[in-house]
Amino acid sequence: MRVLLTGAAGFIGTAVRRTLETDGHDVVPVDALLPQAHRTPPDVEGVHRLDVRDAGEWGDLLDGVDVVCHQAALVGAGVTVADLPEYAAHNDLGTAALLAAMSAHDVGNLVLASSMVVYGEGRYACPEHATVAPVPRSVAALDAGDFDNHCPACDRVLAWELVEESARLDPRSSYAASKVAQEHYASAWARQAGASAVALRYHNVYGPGMPRDTPYSGVAAIFRSSLARGEAPRVFEDGGQMRDFVHVDDVARANLAAVRAVGAREVGELSAYNVCSGSPVSILDVARILARQAGGAEPVVTGQYRSGDVRHVVASPALSARELGFAAQISPYEGLAGFASAPLRD
Ligand code: UD1
């Protein structure tokens, strides 16, 4: 198949490109090479240097393309509110422009890189009131060191459960809002254009080539960068936050499965899938695994918190296994141990 891949020079895009090409697909790599994403120029062999916001002016690049695999996005926590227009421009407007250009060139299949941030908080159960949706944690509770979510009815501490794709969308950051918007634009496009879309909701992706310490990077790269500087990883809250860490090679395999599957999907619909390992791990355990493997200082639990953070978000891999045939091959314990000495990119 001919696959146009956006964000092809990025950390995830590079792995997706390699996996698609190894499987025999004809990949058209595109990347805007934004300075926010690349402090030093990455390997850009054959990459078309183009911005998705200008997809309407890409000429014949989309002709003959079977599937667009859209990885290009500004990622991570918005550092200041000044970032808001950047998320709206690169993620919202970029996706809308790309979808309109696809329609103009009769490209009817989209694989979209989405994120678990669309859920906001994960799924929780109260021992008495079953599944409940917690309200955002209050500043007063967080300042007092109470990091858990409590049942709105009886105030008991809530236990985490696996989030399914049917969960309510509740974005808590500018980045999360832009990922929800991307899914909604893709869904509207599928309906209006009689097209098919698959959204892959990535959990905490890590692996070789992850960008070195930036405020836009996930916690695995932040811990790894601290250890490389000879510093202890600094763990926020009490370290009990649960996440699902999924290796970039598994994310690439999920994209391959979606690229193969999207053409046979019902037209007019977007289907969303969790892309996760299925093995939740606490943030303190992530820090410990990386520190021990790197022979570095033991993590420091700081008790600090970030206002936009959710407590736990871990997911069920069942639907992607059933409908895409995707199952992660790398457990977080094995993968994170390898990541402790993997190269990072600037
Ligand atoms: C992250 C990314 C998101 C990405 C998602 C899935 C953010 C806010 N979110 O979500 O872009 O789509 O993974 O791949 O960047 N922490 C520390 N010490 C630190 C930094 C963070 O303990 O130095 C803690 C945080 O308080 C949080 C956890 O680690 O509890 C995870 O942080 P992070 O990876 O930044 O964000 P996620 O919300 O998991």
Short mmCIF file of C-alpha atoms and ligand atoms in Angstrom, two decimals:
data_model
loop_
_atom_site.label_atom_id
_atom_site.label_comp_id
_atom_site.label_asym_id
_atom_site.label_seq_id
_atom_site.Cartn_x
_atom_site.Cartn_y
_atom_site.Cartn_z
CA MET A 1 0.00 0.00 0.00
CA ARG A 2 1.04 3.60 -0.54
CA VAL A 3 1.02 5.33 2.87
CA LEU A 4 1.60 9.05 3.39
CA LEU A 5 3.15 9.39 6.85
CA THR A 6 3.14 12.79 8.59
CA GLY A 7 5.54 13.45 11.48
CA ALA A 8 7.87 10.96 9.79
CA ALA A 9 11.07 12.39 11.36
CA GLY A 10 9.71 12.34 14.91
CA PHE A 11 10.41 9.79 17.64
CA ILE A 12 7.29 7.72 16.91
CA GLY A 13 7.15 8.54 13.17
CA THR A 14 10.66 7.15 12.65
CA ALA A 15 9.65 3.81 14.18
CA VAL A 16 6.38 3.74 12.22
CA ARG A 17 8.19 4.46 8.94
CA ARG A 18 10.71 1.65 9.56
CA THR A 19 7.97 -0.85 10.43
CA LEU A 20 5.75 0.04 7.44
CA GLU A 21 8.70 -0.12 5.00
CA THR A 22 9.85 -3.47 6.45
CA ASP A 23 6.33 -4.77 5.80
CA GLY A 24 6.69 -3.75 2.13
CA HIS A 25 4.59 -0.58 2.08
CA ASP A 26 5.50 2.39 -0.12
CA VAL A 27 5.87 5.21 2.43
CA VAL A 28 5.71 8.90 1.50
CA PRO A 29 7.38 10.58 4.52
CA VAL A 30 6.40 14.16 5.41
CA ASP A 31 7.58 16.30 8.33
CA ALA A 32 7.59 20.04 9.03
CA LEU A 33 10.78 19.63 11.14
CA LEU A 34 9.53 22.18 13.66
CA PRO A 35 12.21 23.59 15.97
CA GLN A 36 9.97 22.78 19.00
CA ALA A 37 10.24 19.08 18.11
CA HIS A 38 13.83 18.92 16.84
CA ARG A 39 16.58 20.86 18.56
CA THR A 40 19.11 19.33 16.17
CA PRO A 41 18.03 18.19 12.67
CA PRO A 42 17.11 14.46 12.64
CA ASP A 43 17.87 12.03 9.82
CA VAL A 44 15.67 13.39 7.05
CA GLU A 45 16.55 11.01 4.23
CA GLY A 46 13.78 11.30 1.65
CA VAL A 47 11.48 13.30 3.96
CA HIS A 48 9.33 15.97 2.30
CA ARG A 49 9.70 19.10 4.45
CA LEU A 50 6.08 20.23 4.53
CA ASP A 51 3.68 21.58 7.14
CA VAL A 52 0.27 19.89 7.56
CA ARG A 53 -1.34 23.31 7.98
CA ASP A 54 -0.52 23.85 4.29
CA ALA A 55 -1.70 20.40 3.13
CA GLY A 56 -4.04 22.08 0.61
CA GLU A 57 -0.92 23.22 -1.25
CA TRP A 58 0.95 19.93 -1.34
CA GLY A 59 0.24 19.45 -5.06
CA ASP A 60 0.16 15.85 -6.27
CA LEU A 61 1.79 14.30 -3.16
CA LEU A 62 -1.53 12.75 -2.09
CA ASP A 63 -2.31 11.29 -5.52
CA GLY A 64 -2.46 7.49 -5.43
CA VAL A 65 -2.15 7.34 -1.64
CA ASP A 66 -4.21 4.53 -0.01
CA VAL A 67 -3.85 5.54 3.64
CA VAL A 68 -2.66 8.64 5.48
CA CYS A 69 -0.96 7.83 8.79
CA HIS A 70 -1.08 11.13 10.71
CA GLN A 71 1.55 11.28 13.47
CA ALA A 72 2.44 14.98 13.23
CA ALA A 73 1.37 16.89 16.34
CA LEU A 74 2.64 19.19 19.04
CA VAL A 75 2.77 16.92 22.09
CA GLY A 76 3.01 17.08 25.88
CA ALA A 77 1.82 19.36 28.64
CA GLY A 78 1.18 22.96 27.65
CA VAL A 79 3.91 24.77 29.58
CA THR A 80 2.21 28.15 29.55
CA VAL A 81 -1.14 29.41 28.29
CA ALA A 82 0.89 31.07 25.55
CA ASP A 83 1.11 27.56 24.02
CA LEU A 84 -2.66 27.40 23.42
CA PRO A 85 -2.61 28.84 19.87
CA GLU A 86 0.27 26.49 18.99
CA TYR A 87 -1.79 23.39 19.88
CA ALA A 88 -4.79 24.79 17.99
CA ALA A 89 -2.65 25.59 14.94
CA HIS A 90 -0.54 22.44 14.59
CA ASN A 91 -3.03 19.88 15.88
CA ASP A 92 -6.54 21.23 15.17
CA LEU A 93 -5.99 23.34 12.04
CA GLY A 94 -3.28 20.97 10.74
CA THR A 95 -5.61 17.95 10.94
CA ALA A 96 -8.52 19.86 9.37
CA ALA A 97 -6.31 21.03 6.48
CA LEU A 98 -4.96 17.51 5.95
CA LEU A 99 -8.46 15.96 5.93
CA ALA A 100 -9.71 18.53 3.39
CA ALA A 101 -6.68 17.84 1.17
CA MET A 102 -7.25 14.06 1.47
CA SER A 103 -10.83 14.53 0.35
CA ALA A 104 -9.72 16.65 -2.63
CA HIS A 105 -7.36 13.81 -3.68
CA ASP A 106 -9.84 10.96 -3.03
CA VAL A 107 -7.87 9.49 -0.13
CA GLY A 108 -10.45 7.77 2.06
CA ASN A 109 -8.45 6.07 4.83
CA LEU A 110 -6.92 7.69 7.88
CA VAL A 111 -4.89 6.31 10.79
CA LEU A 112 -4.67 9.02 13.47
CA ALA A 113 -2.20 9.19 16.36
CA SER A 114 -4.41 10.04 19.33
CA SER A 115 -3.67 9.81 23.04
CA MET A 116 -5.05 8.52 26.32
CA VAL A 117 -5.12 12.18 27.42
CA VAL A 118 -8.57 12.33 25.77
CA TYR A 119 -9.97 10.46 28.81
CA GLY A 120 -8.66 12.86 31.46
CA GLU A 121 -8.87 10.79 34.64
CA GLY A 122 -8.90 7.03 34.29
CA ARG A 123 -11.69 4.73 35.47
CA TYR A 124 -12.35 4.34 39.19
CA ALA A 125 -14.37 2.13 41.51
CA CYS A 126 -15.63 2.83 45.02
CA PRO A 127 -15.92 -0.20 47.35
CA GLU A 128 -19.53 0.85 48.00
CA HIS A 129 -20.72 2.79 44.94
CA ALA A 130 -19.12 0.75 42.10
CA THR A 131 -17.84 2.75 39.08
CA VAL A 132 -17.75 6.47 39.79
CA ALA A 133 -16.38 9.53 37.96
CA PRO A 134 -14.22 11.61 40.32
CA VAL A 135 -14.23 15.39 40.23
CA PRO A 136 -10.85 17.07 39.58
CA ARG A 137 -8.62 16.98 42.68
CA SER A 138 -8.75 20.23 44.69
CA VAL A 139 -5.68 22.40 45.22
CA ALA A 140 -6.31 22.24 48.99
CA ALA A 141 -6.26 18.42 48.97
CA LEU A 142 -3.14 18.29 46.80
CA ASP A 143 -1.38 20.89 49.01
CA ALA A 144 -2.24 18.71 52.01
CA GLY A 145 -0.59 15.70 50.33
CA ASP A 146 -3.89 13.92 49.59
CA PHE A 147 -3.27 12.77 46.03
CA ASP A 148 -5.98 10.12 45.71
CA ASN A 149 -9.38 10.54 44.14
CA HIS A 150 -12.30 10.14 46.53
CA CYS A 151 -15.85 8.94 45.99
CA PRO A 152 -18.15 11.96 45.55
CA ALA A 153 -20.86 10.08 47.53
CA CYS A 154 -18.95 8.65 50.54
CA ASP A 155 -15.42 10.13 50.31
CA ARG A 156 -13.73 6.71 50.34
CA VAL A 157 -10.48 6.45 48.35
CA LEU A 158 -11.20 5.17 44.84
CA ALA A 159 -9.34 2.24 43.27
CA TRP A 160 -8.16 2.42 39.64
CA GLU A 161 -9.60 0.20 36.93
CA LEU A 162 -8.87 -0.28 33.21
CA VAL A 163 -10.29 2.40 30.90
CA GLU A 164 -12.20 1.20 27.86
CA GLU A 165 -12.58 3.13 24.62
CA SER A 166 -16.24 3.88 25.34
CA ALA A 167 -15.24 6.01 28.35
CA ARG A 168 -16.36 9.63 28.45
CA LEU A 169 -13.89 12.11 26.91
CA ASP A 170 -12.74 14.69 29.46
CA PRO A 171 -9.65 16.59 28.25
CA ARG A 172 -7.76 18.40 31.04
CA SER A 173 -5.03 20.28 29.11
CA SER A 174 -4.64 22.27 25.90
CA TYR A 175 -2.85 19.29 24.38
CA ALA A 176 -5.67 16.95 25.44
CA ALA A 177 -8.27 19.36 24.03
CA SER A 178 -6.45 19.33 20.69
CA LYS A 179 -6.31 15.49 20.61
CA VAL A 180 -10.08 15.31 21.25
CA ALA A 181 -10.57 17.88 18.48
CA GLN A 182 -8.46 15.79 16.07
CA GLU A 183 -10.67 12.76 16.74
CA HIS A 184 -13.83 14.81 16.25
CA TYR A 185 -12.60 16.33 12.96
CA ALA A 186 -11.63 12.86 11.73
CA SER A 187 -15.03 11.51 12.69
CA ALA A 188 -16.84 14.36 10.89
CA TRP A 189 -14.63 13.88 7.81
CA ALA A 190 -15.35 10.13 7.75
CA ARG A 191 -19.09 10.83 7.80
CA GLN A 192 -19.06 13.67 5.28
CA ALA A 193 -16.56 12.13 2.86
CA GLY A 194 -17.77 8.51 3.17
CA ALA A 195 -14.31 7.63 4.48
CA SER A 196 -12.82 5.45 7.26
CA ALA A 197 -10.70 6.45 10.23
CA VAL A 198 -8.90 4.61 13.02
CA ALA A 199 -7.66 6.61 16.04
CA LEU A 200 -4.90 5.03 18.11
CA ARG A 201 -4.95 6.28 21.69
CA TYR A 202 -1.31 5.97 22.72
CA HIS A 203 -0.55 5.50 26.40
CA ASN A 204 2.87 6.51 27.79
CA VAL A 205 5.20 5.85 24.86
CA TYR A 206 8.94 5.38 25.48
CA GLY A 207 11.92 3.91 23.67
CA PRO A 208 15.19 4.65 21.89
CA GLY A 209 15.33 8.04 20.17
CA MET A 210 12.94 9.70 22.63
CA PRO A 211 13.58 13.45 22.85
CA ARG A 212 15.97 14.40 25.65
CA ASP A 213 14.70 16.43 28.62
CA THR A 214 12.13 18.92 27.39
CA PRO A 215 9.03 20.20 29.16
CA TYR A 216 7.05 18.65 26.30
CA SER A 217 8.48 15.18 26.85
CA GLY A 218 6.90 12.36 28.86
CA VAL A 219 8.13 11.32 32.29
CA ALA A 220 10.23 8.34 31.08
CA ALA A 221 12.52 10.65 29.08
CA ILE A 222 12.62 13.17 31.95
CA PHE A 223 13.79 10.46 34.42
CA ARG A 224 16.23 9.04 31.87
CA SER A 225 17.69 12.52 31.20
CA SER A 226 18.13 13.20 34.95
CA LEU A 227 20.03 9.94 35.37
CA ALA A 228 22.24 10.77 32.38
CA ARG A 229 23.17 14.06 34.14
CA GLY A 230 24.04 12.09 37.30
CA GLU A 231 20.91 13.31 39.13
CA ALA A 232 18.20 11.29 40.92
CA PRO A 233 14.81 11.07 39.20
CA ARG A 234 12.33 13.39 40.95
CA VAL A 235 9.00 11.66 41.50
CA PHE A 236 5.95 13.89 42.02
CA GLU A 237 3.01 13.20 44.36
CA ASP A 238 3.70 9.98 46.31
CA GLY A 239 4.83 8.00 43.27
CA GLY A 240 1.70 5.83 43.37
CA GLN A 241 0.29 7.27 40.11
CA MET A 242 -0.44 4.38 37.72
CA ARG A 243 0.26 4.57 33.99
CA ASP A 244 0.69 2.14 31.10
CA PHE A 245 4.12 2.41 29.45
CA VAL A 246 4.13 1.13 25.87
CA HIS A 247 7.33 0.66 23.84
CA VAL A 248 7.66 2.67 20.60
CA ASP A 249 8.20 -0.57 18.61
CA ASP A 250 4.81 -1.81 19.84
CA VAL A 251 3.26 1.55 18.88
CA ALA A 252 4.75 1.10 15.39
CA ARG A 253 3.24 -2.43 15.22
CA ALA A 254 -0.16 -1.00 16.22
CA ASN A 255 0.09 1.48 13.35
CA LEU A 256 0.94 -1.31 10.93
CA ALA A 257 -2.13 -3.26 12.10
CA ALA A 258 -4.31 -0.15 11.70
CA VAL A 259 -2.94 0.68 8.22
CA ARG A 260 -3.75 -2.88 7.13
CA ALA A 261 -7.22 -2.81 8.72
CA VAL A 262 -8.58 0.67 7.98
CA GLY A 263 -9.47 0.03 4.32
CA ALA A 264 -11.83 -2.80 5.31
CA ARG A 265 -13.66 -0.75 7.98
CA GLU A 266 -17.21 0.46 7.74
CA VAL A 267 -17.19 3.78 5.86
CA GLY A 268 -18.46 6.88 7.65
CA GLU A 269 -16.95 5.97 11.02
CA LEU A 270 -14.01 6.61 13.27
CA SER A 271 -13.01 3.72 15.55
CA ALA A 272 -10.74 4.42 18.51
CA TYR A 273 -8.38 1.93 20.20
CA ASN A 274 -6.17 1.98 23.26
CA VAL A 275 -2.53 1.30 22.40
CA CYS A 276 -1.02 0.06 25.64
CA SER A 277 0.99 -2.80 27.11
CA GLY A 278 -1.83 -4.01 29.35
CA SER A 279 0.57 -4.02 32.35
CA PRO A 280 0.08 -0.93 34.54
CA VAL A 281 3.11 0.32 36.49
CA SER A 282 3.49 3.05 39.14
CA ILE A 283 5.59 6.15 38.42
CA LEU A 284 7.81 5.31 41.41
CA ASP A 285 8.47 1.85 39.96
CA VAL A 286 9.36 3.40 36.58
CA ALA A 287 11.89 5.66 38.35
CA ARG A 288 13.29 2.72 40.34
CA ILE A 289 13.68 0.46 37.28
CA LEU A 290 15.48 3.20 35.32
CA ALA A 291 17.70 4.21 38.27
CA ARG A 292 18.76 0.64 39.08
CA GLN A 293 19.46 -0.28 35.46
CA ALA A 294 21.44 2.93 34.91
CA GLY A 295 23.36 2.42 38.18
CA GLY A 296 22.15 5.89 39.23
CA ALA A 297 20.86 7.52 42.40
CA GLU A 298 17.63 6.16 43.92
CA PRO A 299 14.55 8.27 43.04
CA VAL A 300 13.49 11.14 45.31
CA VAL A 301 9.74 11.37 46.04
CA THR A 302 9.13 15.13 46.23
CA GLY A 303 5.43 15.39 47.09
CA GLN A 304 5.17 18.16 44.46
CA TYR A 305 2.30 18.04 41.99
CA ARG A 306 1.36 19.49 38.61
CA SER A 307 -2.11 21.03 38.43
CA GLY A 308 -3.04 19.43 35.10
CA ASP A 309 -2.04 15.88 36.06
CA VAL A 310 -4.56 13.10 36.57
CA ARG A 311 -4.01 10.49 39.30
CA HIS A 312 -4.24 7.21 37.42
CA VAL A 313 -4.93 6.36 33.78
CA VAL A 314 -4.45 2.80 32.60
CA ALA A 315 -6.31 1.03 29.87
CA SER A 316 -7.76 -2.16 28.58
CA PRO A 317 -5.98 -3.58 25.53
CA ALA A 318 -8.92 -5.93 24.77
CA LEU A 319 -10.62 -4.04 21.92
CA SER A 320 -7.44 -3.45 19.91
CA ALA A 321 -6.56 -7.14 20.32
CA ARG A 322 -10.02 -8.21 19.14
CA GLU A 323 -10.54 -5.78 16.26
CA LEU A 324 -7.02 -4.85 15.09
CA GLY A 325 -5.22 -8.04 16.10
CA PHE A 326 -2.71 -5.90 17.98
CA ALA A 327 -1.11 -7.04 21.23
CA ALA A 328 2.01 -5.42 22.69
CA GLN A 329 5.05 -7.70 22.68
CA ILE A 330 7.29 -5.77 25.11
CA SER A 331 6.43 -5.69 28.83
CA PRO A 332 7.21 -2.41 30.62
CA TYR A 333 9.63 -4.17 32.99
CA GLU A 334 11.70 -5.55 30.12
CA GLY A 335 11.33 -2.45 27.91
CA LEU A 336 12.10 0.15 30.60
CA ALA A 337 15.19 -1.81 31.67
CA GLY A 338 16.46 -1.53 28.08
CA PHE A 339 15.45 2.13 27.88
CA ALA A 340 17.77 2.93 30.82
CA SER A 341 20.75 2.76 28.43
CA ALA A 342 19.02 3.60 25.13
CA PRO A 343 20.15 6.70 23.20
CA LEU A 344 17.99 9.83 23.40
CA ARG A 345 17.75 12.47 20.69
CA ASP A 346 18.28 16.22 21.05
C1 UD1 B 1 1.85 11.69 28.91
C2 UD1 B 1 1.90 12.99 28.13
C3 UD1 B 1 1.08 12.98 26.91
C4 UD1 B 1 1.07 11.68 26.15
C5 UD1 B 1 0.75 10.58 27.10
C6 UD1 B 1 0.65 9.28 26.35
C7 UD1 B 1 2.03 15.13 29.35
C8 UD1 B 1 1.29 15.97 30.33
N1 UD1 B 1 1.36 14.10 28.93
O1 UD1 B 1 0.80 11.74 29.79
O2 UD1 B 1 1.60 13.96 26.07
O3 UD1 B 1 0.10 11.70 25.16
O4 UD1 B 1 1.75 10.56 28.07
O5 UD1 B 1 1.84 8.98 25.70
O6 UD1 B 1 3.16 15.39 28.99
N2 UD1 B 1 6.10 13.08 36.85
C9 UD1 B 1 7.07 12.95 37.83
N3 UD1 B 1 8.27 13.60 37.66
C10 UD1 B 1 8.53 14.38 36.56
C11 UD1 B 1 7.53 14.50 35.55
C12 UD1 B 1 6.33 13.83 35.73
O7 UD1 B 1 6.87 12.26 38.83
O8 UD1 B 1 9.63 14.92 36.48
C13 UD1 B 1 4.80 12.36 37.04
C14 UD1 B 1 3.60 13.26 36.77
O9 UD1 B 1 3.26 13.98 37.92
C15 UD1 B 1 2.55 12.22 36.36
C16 UD1 B 1 3.36 11.09 35.71
O10 UD1 B 1 4.71 11.31 36.11
O11 UD1 B 1 1.88 11.73 37.48
C17 UD1 B 1 3.28 11.04 34.21
O12 UD1 B 1 3.73 12.26 33.66
P1 UD1 B 1 3.80 12.56 32.08
O13 UD1 B 1 4.44 11.45 31.36
O14 UD1 B 1 4.40 13.90 31.92
O15 UD1 B 1 2.25 12.75 31.69
P2 UD1 B 1 0.99 11.77 31.40
O16 UD1 B 1 -0.18 12.51 31.88
O17 UD1 B 1 1.20 10.40 31.90
#
